[in-house]
C-alpha cells in the first residue's frame, strides 16, 4: 500500500530491508498491583513477516500488544521499534510511528459511518489545522479528497463498498471486524497488530479474513503480528510463532518447531504448572 | 414530489461531501435563507424580535456550541451558563474599554476570551470522564457566576452590580442599546449565526470532527488509532466555549441589554441549553437549531394558549412548562435519543422511497 | 482555650452539622448508584417533592388546587385541618414508593441498556418533571415544615462552652442548633439501619448481589426490576428524611433541590459506591465549606460557599479520579 499513498507519509521508507529487524521486545515485565501479567518476555518481529502470538487464555497476549503500542507501560524492559529504543510512550505517538491495531472486542466508533471510521485511521497522516478546517474550501477539502481516494481503495480491497455510509453500530459482527481491519490499514502501518481477527467467525468469514491478511502482507509488504486461537489458521498464515503461557515465553520459532515443542504441547494439554 | 432520489449516484467525492446532497433540499435551504435575510426584516416588530427571533438565534448559537462539546465530542458540560457569562462580561468590558471598536469584532473577541476560559476548565477532561466531568464543569458554573458578582472590576463598579450595553453601530445603524431597530439586531444575530453554523458544519465534517467523534464513541481506541486526546478534547472545549461565549455576548448586548449574573447565567441556563441539544439531536448541526427552536417557541406558545387563551395565571403556566420540558427530555431519551434531527432524517428517508417502501 | 480557637471549633462543629445533611442526600445517590449504576440527579428534587407532599398532607391542602381552580373556575384550597404528623409521614412514604414504582415502569424499564450518561440526562429530565409536578400539586410558595423536632440554639451548650474561654474574655459561648443535632442523630440511626438491612435481610443480600454483578444476580433468579423498585423506594425514604430535615431548617422551597448539586462533590470525594465514603465526604465538604467561608470569605467578599465544594471536587478529581474509597480503575481493551 506504500506506493499509492501521499508523499508526505511519515513512514514511506524506513531504510529497513525486508527480513531486517523491525521490532525488538526485550525483557518486558508488566504487572497490575502485584499481579504479574507478563514476566521477562523477549522476542522480535522481522520486517515483512507474519508473526503469530499464541497461548492459552490469560497468557498475556493482549497485554503484550498493549505494551507494544504504548497503552500499558511495562515496569521493566524496553521496546525497540525501527532502531529506536523506548520504555514509555503514549499510544497516539506509537500510532504516528506506524503501529496500527485491531482489537479483540471490536473497538469501532459506533456512531460513525464505515467511511468515517476508516478515514479516522488516516488521522496521523492528515495535517489540517483549526483555521483551514473552519474554512473548508481550499486546503482542508483538497486534503480530505486526497485521503478519501486512498480510503476508497481500502474499501474496494475489503469489498465493503455497499456499507460505506452505514453507521458501523448497525453492521453484523463479521463486517465490523472487516471495517476495523480497514481502519488499521488506512494508517498505512509499518506494523499491523491484529488481536484475534477471526474470533467468533464462521469458516467462510475466516477464509475471507485470512485472504485479506495474506494479501496485505504479500501485496503491500506490511508486517503483521497477530493473536489467534485457531491453530489451523496460525499454522497456515504465519512465518514464525511465539508462544506465551502465564506471562512467560515458552516457545518461539517456525510453526513446525513450535508444534513439536514439548513445553507448548504441555501448556495446551493442561499439564500442571509445578 | 420532493426528494426524488433513491440511491447514491454521486460521480465525484466532492459531490458526495456536500452539505445538502439532494437538490430539493438544497433549494429548500436557500429558499429559507432568502426569506430569513430578505423578507423577515421587513415584517419584524419588537415583540417578534425580543420574544421569538433574537432569542431563537442566541439559543441556537449556544446550542451549537454545546452540541460540539457534548454531541460531537461526548463531554457533558453543565457550565454553559457560566461560559455565557464570560462572553457577556468580556463583551461589556471590551465595549466600555474600547468604545470605537466595531461591535462585530467585540463579539468575536468575546468568543475568543471564552474559548480561553473554556480550555482552562476543559483541562480536567483529560483525566476524568462522564458525570465526573459534569460535576467538574459545575465548578466552572458556580465559580464564574460568583466571580462576576463579587469582583466590581467586571461591572465597572456600577452601584447596581448590573451591566448595561451602550449603543454600538454597524454601518451607522445601531445594533445594541435601547434604540436599535428590531430588523438591525435581528440581521446582526442572523449573520453571525449563519456564519458560525457554516463553520461548525466544516469543522465537524473534517478530520477534527472525526477526532471528536472518535473520542466520544470510544476514547481508548481513538487514542490507539492515533487521535491525541489532549488536542481533541481541548479543541472541542475551545471551539464549544467560543460559540457559547459569542452567544453570551449577543444574549447580553443585543437581546437583554442589561443583565445581572445570578439571574441571567444561573445553572438553569446550563440545563436549558443541554435540553435543547438533547431534544434537537446530539451530534447534529440541524438538531441544535431544532432544539433551540423547540424550547424557545414552546414556552411562547404555551403562554399564549394558557395565559392568553385559557386565562390561567402565569405561574401555573410556568410550572406546567417545567413539567412538560422534563417529561419531554425523558420521552426523547427513551423514544428517540437522536432527537428531532433524527425524526427529520427518517421522514426524509420515507419520502425518498415513497410510494414504494420496499 | 482562646476565643479564636473556640470560634474555630464552633465553625467546625457547624460544618459537621451541615455535612451530615449533605451526607444524607449523598446517601440516596449512593444507594441507587450501587444497585443500578444510575447517577440519580433527581435525588434532591425527590427530597423537595417529599417535603412538599408532607407539608401538603399536614396542612390539608388540596392537590392541584391551583390547576383545578384555573380549569373549573372553582376556589378550592384545603380539604380539612390536615393529617397528624405521623400519619402524614406514612402517607408521604407511600407516595414515594408509588413514585419509585412509576419511575421504574415509565422510565427505567425503557432505558435498561443505555449508556450511563444517557441515564444521567434522563434523571435531569426527571428532576424537572418532578419539580414542575410538585409545584403544580402544592404550589411554589415557601412553606414552613414542623414535625415536632426541637429547634433553635442550645442554651446548655452555650453555657458549657462559655466557661472554656479564659475568664474576662469577650466570649459568649458556641451556637449550635438543636435541630442540627437531631438531624445528625437521625442520620446516624438511618445509616446503621441501612447497614443492618443490607447485611441481615434477604432483600439486603439481593441488593448487594445486584450491586456486585447485574448479570450474575439475574442468573440466580433475582428480579432486577423489583430490586430497582425497592432501591428507589429506599432512596425515596432517604429523600423524605433529608427533605424533613432541610425543610424544618430552612423552609420547603426550590433551593432544597439545589442541595442535590452540593451532594455531587460529596460523591466525588467519597466515591459513588461507598456508604462510608458518602458520610465522610459529606462531613469533609461541610466542614471545609464553613471554614472557607469563615476564613477566606471575608477576604474575597463572601459567598465562597457557593463554589467551594465544586472546586475541592475538581482539584480532588485531578489527583484521585476514583474518590477516597473507590478502587483504582485498570482500563482494558
PDB file of C-alpha atoms in Angstrom, chain A residues 69 71 90-92 95 99 101 103 106-112 116 119-121 123-124 126 128 130 133-137 141 143-145 148-149 152 165 183, chain B residues 8 13-14 16-17 198-199 202-203 205-229 231 235 239 342 349:
ATOM      1  CA  UNK A  69       1.522   0.123  21.169  1.00  0.00           C
ATOM      2  CA  UNK A  71      -1.222   1.561  26.060  1.00  0.00           C
ATOM      3  CA  UNK A  90       1.715   7.429  24.515  1.00  0.00           C
ATOM      4  CA  UNK A  91      -0.497   5.235  22.314  1.00  0.00           C
ATOM      5  CA  UNK A  92      -1.068   8.006  19.790  1.00  0.00           C
ATOM      6  CA  UNK A  95       0.299   5.180  16.131  1.00  0.00           C
ATOM      7  CA  UNK A  99       1.891   0.851  14.649  1.00  0.00           C
ATOM      8  CA  UNK A 101      -4.041  -2.185  15.649  1.00  0.00           C
ATOM      9  CA  UNK A 103      -8.991  -5.250  18.909  1.00  0.00           C
ATOM     10  CA  UNK A 106     -14.351  -4.713  18.325  1.00  0.00           C
ATOM     11  CA  UNK A 107     -13.493  -1.123  19.196  1.00  0.00           C
ATOM     12  CA  UNK A 108     -15.021   0.770  16.304  1.00  0.00           C
ATOM     13  CA  UNK A 109     -16.596   4.189  16.619  1.00  0.00           C
ATOM     14  CA  UNK A 110     -20.191   3.032  16.635  1.00  0.00           C
ATOM     15  CA  UNK A 111     -21.881   6.318  15.870  1.00  0.00           C
ATOM     16  CA  UNK A 112     -19.779   6.950  12.763  1.00  0.00           C
ATOM     17  CA  UNK A 116     -15.645   7.941   8.661  1.00  0.00           C
ATOM     18  CA  UNK A 119     -10.935   7.966   7.472  1.00  0.00           C
ATOM     19  CA  UNK A 120     -10.161   8.191  11.195  1.00  0.00           C
ATOM     20  CA  UNK A 121      -7.440   5.627  10.587  1.00  0.00           C
ATOM     21  CA  UNK A 123      -5.712  10.715  11.376  1.00  0.00           C
ATOM     22  CA  UNK A 124      -1.958  10.628  11.874  1.00  0.00           C
ATOM     23  CA  UNK A 126      -3.579  14.437   7.987  1.00  0.00           C
ATOM     24  CA  UNK A 128      -5.329  20.154   8.764  1.00  0.00           C
ATOM     25  CA  UNK A 130      -8.375  24.627  13.001  1.00  0.00           C
ATOM     26  CA  UNK A 133     -10.780  23.155   8.707  1.00  0.00           C
ATOM     27  CA  UNK A 134     -13.121  26.016   9.594  1.00  0.00           C
ATOM     28  CA  UNK A 135     -12.932  27.438   6.090  1.00  0.00           C
ATOM     29  CA  UNK A 136     -13.079  24.033   4.405  1.00  0.00           C
ATOM     30  CA  UNK A 137     -12.801  25.419   0.898  1.00  0.00           C
ATOM     31  CA  UNK A 141     -11.065  19.973   1.179  1.00  0.00           C
ATOM     32  CA  UNK A 143      -6.523  17.051   1.788  1.00  0.00           C
ATOM     33  CA  UNK A 144      -9.826  15.360   2.530  1.00  0.00           C
ATOM     34  CA  UNK A 145     -10.313  14.353  -1.090  1.00  0.00           C
ATOM     35  CA  UNK A 148     -10.616   9.826   0.557  1.00  0.00           C
ATOM     36  CA  UNK A 149      -9.145   8.240  -2.566  1.00  0.00           C
ATOM     37  CA  UNK A 152     -11.853   4.201  -1.146  1.00  0.00           C
ATOM     38  CA  UNK A 165     -22.388   5.158   4.535  1.00  0.00           C
ATOM     39  CA  UNK A 183      -9.319   1.376   9.772  1.00  0.00           C
TER      40      UNK A 183
ATOM     41  CA  UNK B   8     -26.248   7.080  -4.079  1.00  0.00           C
ATOM     42  CA  UNK B  13     -16.076  12.501  -3.944  1.00  0.00           C
ATOM     43  CA  UNK B  14     -16.536  16.262  -3.780  1.00  0.00           C
ATOM     44  CA  UNK B  16     -20.500  13.203  -2.166  1.00  0.00           C
ATOM     45  CA  UNK B  17     -19.391  15.590   0.602  1.00  0.00           C
ATOM     46  CA  UNK B 198     -21.342  27.078   8.377  1.00  0.00           C
ATOM     47  CA  UNK B 199     -18.036  26.927  10.241  1.00  0.00           C
ATOM     48  CA  UNK B 202     -16.997  22.465   8.234  1.00  0.00           C
ATOM     49  CA  UNK B 203     -15.282  21.617  11.492  1.00  0.00           C
ATOM     50  CA  UNK B 205     -17.141  17.020   8.705  1.00  0.00           C
ATOM     51  CA  UNK B 206     -13.356  17.034   8.526  1.00  0.00           C
ATOM     52  CA  UNK B 207     -10.534  15.362  10.371  1.00  0.00           C
ATOM     53  CA  UNK B 208     -11.019  17.472  13.511  1.00  0.00           C
ATOM     54  CA  UNK B 209     -14.689  16.490  13.726  1.00  0.00           C
ATOM     55  CA  UNK B 210     -13.781  12.849  13.278  1.00  0.00           C
ATOM     56  CA  UNK B 211     -11.249  13.053  16.092  1.00  0.00           C
ATOM     57  CA  UNK B 212     -14.017  14.461  18.347  1.00  0.00           C
ATOM     58  CA  UNK B 213     -16.456  11.726  17.426  1.00  0.00           C
ATOM     59  CA  UNK B 214     -13.800   9.060  17.859  1.00  0.00           C
ATOM     60  CA  UNK B 215     -13.159  10.301  21.401  1.00  0.00           C
ATOM     61  CA  UNK B 216     -16.909  10.309  22.018  1.00  0.00           C
ATOM     62  CA  UNK B 217     -17.531   6.794  20.727  1.00  0.00           C
ATOM     63  CA  UNK B 218     -14.517   5.037  22.246  1.00  0.00           C
ATOM     64  CA  UNK B 219     -11.790   7.155  23.711  1.00  0.00           C
ATOM     65  CA  UNK B 220      -9.262   4.404  24.400  1.00  0.00           C
ATOM     66  CA  UNK B 221      -9.451   3.002  20.885  1.00  0.00           C
ATOM     67  CA  UNK B 222      -9.273   6.526  19.496  1.00  0.00           C
ATOM     68  CA  UNK B 223      -6.000   7.121  21.276  1.00  0.00           C
ATOM     69  CA  UNK B 224      -4.552   3.865  19.998  1.00  0.00           C
ATOM     70  CA  UNK B 225      -5.631   4.742  16.464  1.00  0.00           C
ATOM     71  CA  UNK B 226      -3.673   7.954  16.709  1.00  0.00           C
ATOM     72  CA  UNK B 227      -6.082  10.595  18.000  1.00  0.00           C
ATOM     73  CA  UNK B 228      -4.366  12.836  20.515  1.00  0.00           C
ATOM     74  CA  UNK B 229      -6.844  13.082  23.390  1.00  0.00           C
ATOM     75  CA  UNK B 231      -5.701  18.004  21.203  1.00  0.00           C
ATOM     76  CA  UNK B 235     -10.018  21.902  20.858  1.00  0.00           C
ATOM     77  CA  UNK B 239     -14.471  25.775  19.931  1.00  0.00           C
ATOM     78  CA  UNK B 342     -33.280  12.063  13.538  1.00  0.00           C
ATOM     79  CA  UNK B 349     -35.910   8.545   4.042  1.00  0.00           C
TER      80      UNK B 349
END
